[in-house]
XYZ file of C-alpha atoms in Angstrom:
395
model
C -8.262 9.900 2.283
C -4.622 8.758 2.217
C -3.944 5.607 0.219
C -3.002 2.597 2.291
C 0.348 2.029 0.524
C 1.270 5.697 0.860
C 0.638 5.538 4.623
C 3.026 2.600 4.976
C 5.763 4.398 3.009
C 5.411 7.470 5.252
C 5.667 5.339 8.425
C 8.826 3.561 7.192
C 10.385 6.909 6.221
C 9.718 8.349 9.685
C 11.310 5.301 11.335
C 14.409 5.683 9.198
C 14.686 9.338 10.114
C 14.465 8.409 13.823
C 17.200 5.758 13.433
C 19.462 8.246 11.627
C 18.944 10.878 14.325
C 19.634 8.397 17.142
C 22.747 7.113 15.358
C 23.995 10.665 14.831
C 23.527 11.453 18.517
C 25.376 8.247 19.462
C 28.299 8.962 17.117
C 28.454 12.532 18.347
C 28.555 11.255 21.952
C 31.357 8.808 21.056
C 33.289 11.642 19.476
C 32.835 13.802 22.567
C 33.956 10.894 24.805
C 37.036 10.271 22.638
C 37.913 13.954 22.689
C 37.462 14.082 26.470
C 39.463 10.939 27.155
C 41.864 10.558 24.258
C 42.311 14.134 23.096
C 45.375 16.313 22.936
C 44.687 18.349 26.053
C 45.032 15.676 28.733
C 46.855 16.969 31.782
C 49.052 14.142 33.005
C 51.773 13.795 35.664
C 55.321 13.093 34.488
C 58.562 12.356 36.356
C 62.087 13.390 35.504
C 64.653 10.585 35.287
C 67.500 10.873 37.809
C 70.040 8.513 39.347
C 70.073 7.426 42.986
C 71.003 4.720 45.461
C 68.518 1.922 46.115
C 68.541 -1.058 48.449
C 66.132 -3.929 48.711
C 65.685 -7.668 49.045
C 64.918 -10.618 46.820
C 63.161 -13.508 48.534
C 63.630 -17.226 47.905
C 61.726 -20.141 49.507
C 63.860 -22.180 51.881
C 63.680 -25.245 54.109
C 65.684 -25.473 57.334
C 67.744 -28.405 58.560
C 69.929 -28.837 61.620
C 73.646 -28.966 60.883
C 73.454 -32.588 62.032
C 70.396 -34.770 61.481
C 71.611 -38.141 62.746
C 69.649 -41.359 62.444
C 69.799 -43.511 65.583
C 70.042 -47.225 64.787
C 70.674 -50.421 66.722
C 74.133 -51.959 66.143
C 73.064 -55.345 67.490
C 69.887 -57.415 67.287
C 67.642 -57.274 70.300
C 64.245 -56.457 71.736
C 63.686 -52.921 73.044
C 63.549 -53.269 76.809
C 63.420 -49.609 77.885
C 62.882 -46.179 76.305
C 64.237 -43.360 78.460
C 63.273 -40.318 76.359
C 60.314 -38.817 74.543
C 59.779 -37.255 71.142
C 60.807 -33.600 70.873
C 62.993 -33.803 73.969
C 66.364 -32.059 74.078
C 69.074 -34.632 74.779
C 72.766 -34.304 75.604
C 75.664 -36.121 73.991
C 76.081 -39.546 75.661
C 72.575 -39.532 77.190
C 70.902 -42.973 77.316
C 68.013 -43.214 74.840
C 67.126 -46.926 74.467
C 68.099 -50.163 76.159
C 67.899 -53.529 74.384
C 67.388 -56.905 76.030
C 70.931 -58.247 76.625
C 70.566 -61.728 78.144
C 71.985 -63.635 75.179
C 74.775 -61.127 74.647
C 75.623 -61.239 78.368
C 75.888 -65.012 78.213
C 78.171 -64.769 75.191
C 80.316 -62.250 77.035
C 80.575 -64.550 80.069
C 81.441 -67.521 77.859
C 84.166 -65.595 76.035
C 85.570 -64.452 79.381
C 85.774 -68.073 80.537
C 87.436 -68.988 77.224
C 90.177 -66.468 78.015
C 90.917 -68.201 81.299
C 91.086 -71.566 79.564
C 93.374 -70.178 76.849
C 95.685 -68.624 79.435
C 95.968 -71.981 81.217
C 96.853 -73.656 77.895
C 99.543 -71.027 77.263
C 101.034 -71.583 80.736
C 101.062 -75.362 80.266
C 102.714 -75.022 76.858
C 105.377 -72.692 78.276
C 106.214 -75.164 81.029
C 106.559 -77.956 78.491
C 108.976 -75.897 76.382
C 111.045 -74.974 79.449
C 111.161 -78.643 80.503
C 112.269 -79.947 77.097
C 114.916 -77.337 76.226
C 117.716 -78.635 78.585
C 116.968 -82.205 77.574
C 117.595 -81.317 73.971
C 120.824 -79.551 74.894
C 121.992 -82.723 76.656
C 120.855 -84.720 73.639
C 118.599 -86.816 75.780
C 115.636 -86.155 73.441
C 115.463 -85.063 69.821
C 115.070 -81.468 68.635
C 111.810 -82.397 66.991
C 110.098 -82.854 70.369
C 111.152 -79.327 71.421
C 109.947 -77.832 68.131
C 106.615 -79.597 68.576
C 106.241 -78.126 72.077
C 107.104 -74.639 70.803
C 104.483 -74.992 68.048
C 101.894 -75.956 70.685
C 102.855 -72.823 72.652
C 102.306 -70.624 69.600
C 98.936 -72.274 69.003
C 97.924 -71.704 72.623
C 98.901 -68.024 72.380
C 96.853 -67.694 69.177
C 93.849 -69.261 70.896
C 94.293 -66.816 73.776
C 94.372 -63.910 71.335
C 91.203 -65.232 69.668
C 89.460 -65.617 73.020
C 90.399 -62.061 74.026
C 89.090 -60.731 70.675
C 85.813 -62.600 71.139
C 85.476 -61.173 74.609
C 86.063 -57.619 73.365
C 83.490 -58.079 70.608
C 80.894 -59.494 72.992
C 81.671 -56.774 75.520
C 81.164 -54.124 72.818
C 77.905 -55.760 71.755
C 76.782 -55.697 75.373
C 77.568 -51.979 75.504
C 75.696 -51.473 72.222
C 72.515 -52.619 73.937
C 72.621 -49.223 75.651
C 71.913 -46.776 72.805
C 73.074 -43.233 73.561
C 72.862 -39.884 71.743
C 75.970 -39.045 69.681
C 75.345 -35.259 69.874
C 73.365 -32.597 71.697
C 70.082 -32.057 69.920
C 66.341 -32.459 69.590
C 64.869 -35.943 69.440
C 62.626 -36.745 66.489
C 59.805 -39.256 66.146
C 60.337 -42.570 67.959
C 59.472 -45.242 65.408
C 59.514 -48.308 67.689
C 58.134 -49.080 71.154
C 58.985 -51.506 73.933
C 59.124 -55.125 72.840
C 59.963 -54.387 69.199
C 62.790 -56.427 67.668
C 65.391 -54.175 66.044
C 68.867 -54.584 64.628
C 71.399 -53.382 62.052
C 69.225 -54.634 59.177
C 66.110 -52.767 60.353
C 65.063 -50.409 57.530
C 63.583 -47.693 59.727
C 65.759 -45.869 62.259
C 64.802 -45.881 65.929
C 64.660 -42.062 65.888
C 66.727 -39.061 64.819
C 68.671 -36.476 66.791
C 68.944 -33.030 65.222
C 71.754 -30.725 66.275
C 69.993 -27.381 65.905
C 72.548 -25.080 67.535
C 73.145 -23.958 63.978
C 70.696 -24.294 61.110
C 71.241 -24.763 57.399
C 68.854 -22.985 55.021
C 68.880 -24.442 51.505
C 67.479 -22.498 48.550
C 67.885 -22.265 44.775
C 68.726 -19.217 42.676
C 68.447 -18.956 38.897
C 71.585 -18.765 36.793
C 70.866 -15.205 35.609
C 69.886 -14.055 39.096
C 73.103 -15.339 40.721
C 75.124 -13.517 38.080
C 73.330 -10.252 38.870
C 73.686 -10.804 42.625
C 77.441 -11.271 42.493
C 78.193 -8.841 39.669
C 79.651 -6.108 41.894
C 81.285 -8.431 44.483
C 85.024 -9.092 44.319
C 86.295 -12.654 43.976
C 87.885 -14.978 41.422
C 84.996 -17.434 41.355
C 81.469 -17.850 42.670
C 82.452 -19.405 46.011
C 84.944 -16.598 46.731
C 82.264 -14.021 45.947
C 79.755 -15.761 48.218
C 82.204 -15.716 51.153
C 82.145 -11.901 51.163
C 78.410 -11.678 50.488
C 76.323 -9.428 52.817
C 74.411 -11.004 55.710
C 71.059 -12.599 54.901
C 67.716 -12.298 56.654
C 65.242 -15.107 57.290
C 61.508 -14.498 57.124
C 59.633 -17.172 59.071
C 56.418 -18.824 57.936
C 54.333 -16.428 60.079
C 55.797 -13.410 58.277
C 58.122 -12.296 61.078
C 61.869 -11.817 60.670
C 64.246 -14.075 62.587
C 66.279 -12.029 65.078
C 69.719 -13.166 63.844
C 71.164 -12.734 60.377
C 72.749 -15.603 58.464
C 75.801 -16.105 56.310
C 75.851 -17.416 52.777
C 78.213 -20.351 53.185
C 78.581 -22.527 50.112
C 77.433 -23.180 46.568
C 77.142 -26.451 44.704
C 78.954 -24.726 41.854
C 76.767 -26.521 39.324
C 73.724 -25.354 37.398
C 70.940 -27.927 37.413
C 70.115 -28.956 33.829
C 66.487 -29.496 34.850
C 65.797 -26.205 36.648
C 68.597 -23.910 35.437
C 69.283 -22.993 39.075
C 72.159 -23.224 41.533
C 71.549 -24.520 45.057
C 72.910 -22.292 47.804
C 73.176 -22.830 51.553
C 73.061 -20.261 54.330
C 73.828 -20.885 58.004
C 72.009 -19.294 60.952
C 72.928 -19.451 64.631
C 70.124 -20.891 66.772
C 71.168 -20.457 70.430
C 67.605 -20.347 71.806
C 66.311 -23.253 69.732
C 63.692 -21.090 68.017
C 64.323 -22.754 64.662
C 63.520 -26.421 64.088
C 64.492 -28.873 61.372
C 61.790 -28.883 58.740
C 60.790 -25.228 59.247
C 60.091 -23.293 56.059
C 60.454 -19.618 55.266
C 61.974 -17.093 52.899
C 65.628 -16.177 52.519
C 65.881 -12.422 51.923
C 68.994 -11.525 49.950
C 69.980 -7.833 50.103
C 70.730 -5.873 46.955
C 72.558 -2.556 46.751
C 72.135 -0.471 43.601
C 74.388 2.585 43.609
C 74.005 5.562 41.254
C 71.370 3.796 39.156
C 68.250 4.850 37.257
C 64.978 3.559 38.672
C 61.337 4.040 37.691
C 58.171 3.308 39.664
C 56.605 -0.015 38.782
C 53.285 1.791 38.356
C 54.842 3.885 35.559
C 55.497 0.847 33.359
C 53.560 -1.558 31.178
C 54.320 -5.241 30.723
C 53.489 -6.196 27.157
C 54.157 -9.876 26.540
C 57.166 -9.845 28.868
C 58.613 -6.560 27.532
C 58.636 -3.648 29.987
C 57.536 -0.392 28.347
C 57.257 3.259 29.397
C 55.765 6.346 27.792
C 58.560 8.862 27.272
C 57.843 12.522 26.666
C 59.283 13.658 23.356
C 59.234 16.939 21.386
C 55.906 18.723 21.435
C 54.884 16.923 24.638
C 54.090 13.840 22.598
C 54.122 10.435 24.251
C 56.277 7.733 22.665
C 56.203 4.133 23.836
C 59.712 2.831 24.590
C 61.039 -0.546 25.822
C 63.438 -0.601 28.764
C 65.694 -3.324 30.166
C 65.276 -4.104 33.847
C 68.217 -5.062 36.064
C 66.402 -5.585 39.353
C 63.415 -4.740 41.493
C 63.378 -2.840 44.788
C 60.086 -2.456 46.623
C 57.911 -0.357 44.246
C 60.751 0.498 41.850
C 62.332 -1.171 38.840
C 66.079 -0.700 38.304
C 66.744 0.268 34.680
C 69.817 -1.076 32.882
C 69.054 0.313 29.420
C 66.449 2.437 27.667
C 66.424 5.666 29.688
C 68.844 8.516 30.338
C 68.952 11.107 33.108
C 66.998 14.239 32.331
C 64.339 12.462 30.279
C 60.718 12.542 31.373
C 58.206 9.698 31.397
C 54.505 9.447 32.079
C 54.077 8.805 35.817
C 50.606 7.248 35.897
C 47.421 6.941 33.904
C 49.059 4.782 31.247
C 45.693 3.264 30.428
C 44.265 6.643 29.399
C 46.704 7.363 26.590
C 48.118 5.788 23.471
C 51.268 6.379 21.387
C 51.534 9.890 19.866
C 49.103 11.366 22.380
C 49.894 15.025 23.121
C 49.509 15.896 26.799
C 49.908 18.815 29.139
C 52.738 17.530 31.408
C 52.753 18.256 35.118
C 56.063 17.282 36.737
C 55.803 15.423 40.076
C 58.416 14.009 42.460
C 58.972 10.274 42.102
C 59.057 9.559 45.853
C 55.828 11.451 46.533
C 54.148 9.646 43.657
C 55.137 6.172 44.926
C 54.306 6.937 48.554
C 50.852 8.214 47.624
C 49.983 5.024 45.801
C 48.053 2.502 47.894
C 47.407 -0.902 46.316
C 43.851 -2.190 46.339
C 44.987 -5.708 47.250
C 47.844 -6.669 49.566
């Protein structure tokens, strides 16, 4: 019979043996996995660094405005009597938009017209008096003072006539201002007041707006470093001169389609915003069919041309805390991690300013399967075929 304590010791010993065996199998499996996945015999694709020509676009959010967005306001006080147009309507220059009630202004105009007649009669009477007194003074029948008094009355009458004529012109203009017309061809905006509303020069809100959309401005902001890169290879003494010879721009609409006409980069503020570190730019697009409206949003696509430059596929790089890295193939087919400086991005490629030379080879893909100093079996592939074969999981 086996002693009770001895039985317990045997059971514990057997359990320990089992744990050791299981642990050994696990460690052996880990070693096999490491050798299979991190070993020195990994066959990996590499690409040879060459120079080429690349072209692409950089996109910036933009908001469109008509070249003229004019607020329509009443120049005189009055109640809106008639509205002859509707919101969103295309109107021509000089077309009647609103009519204000003009009874009081009409009465003022009539009164000032009558005042002109009265002033003219006073001028005529004063002239006659001067003509009558002049020979009497020459004959010394009356004193010179009487003639001078008559001449002064004539001057006063003429001044009153001038004042009456000015009042009439002002009232006449005010009467014309009751008919509010469009100053330009364009699209009518929201009508903020309806019939019966009292409006005038002091009214805070405009009656409506008219947008001249035959040409459209597209405003967007570009970072200080980006604008320097964009204009680096363009001739010109200053930024505005460079922008005048800048290539044509494309406009991507909010639905993802490209606008049919290309735009021109027209002007720069010439000042970097201290808050955003960006420069505001403005492009102009022709809009003959009225397809673009004030307030539309989209993307300005600025073209970039990179000639005789080194580029690497984006998929062949790692971004480690903002530093772009590649695995370069060194002596003995050993992978070395190396930082590179990026000068631009074109589609699925990164333009390299520093860090790589022609003739070098870098790991093409599978960067997550290796680590520095890994020895691989390199298989050279073409860069274009590699990029074209890559299909992103998410678009």
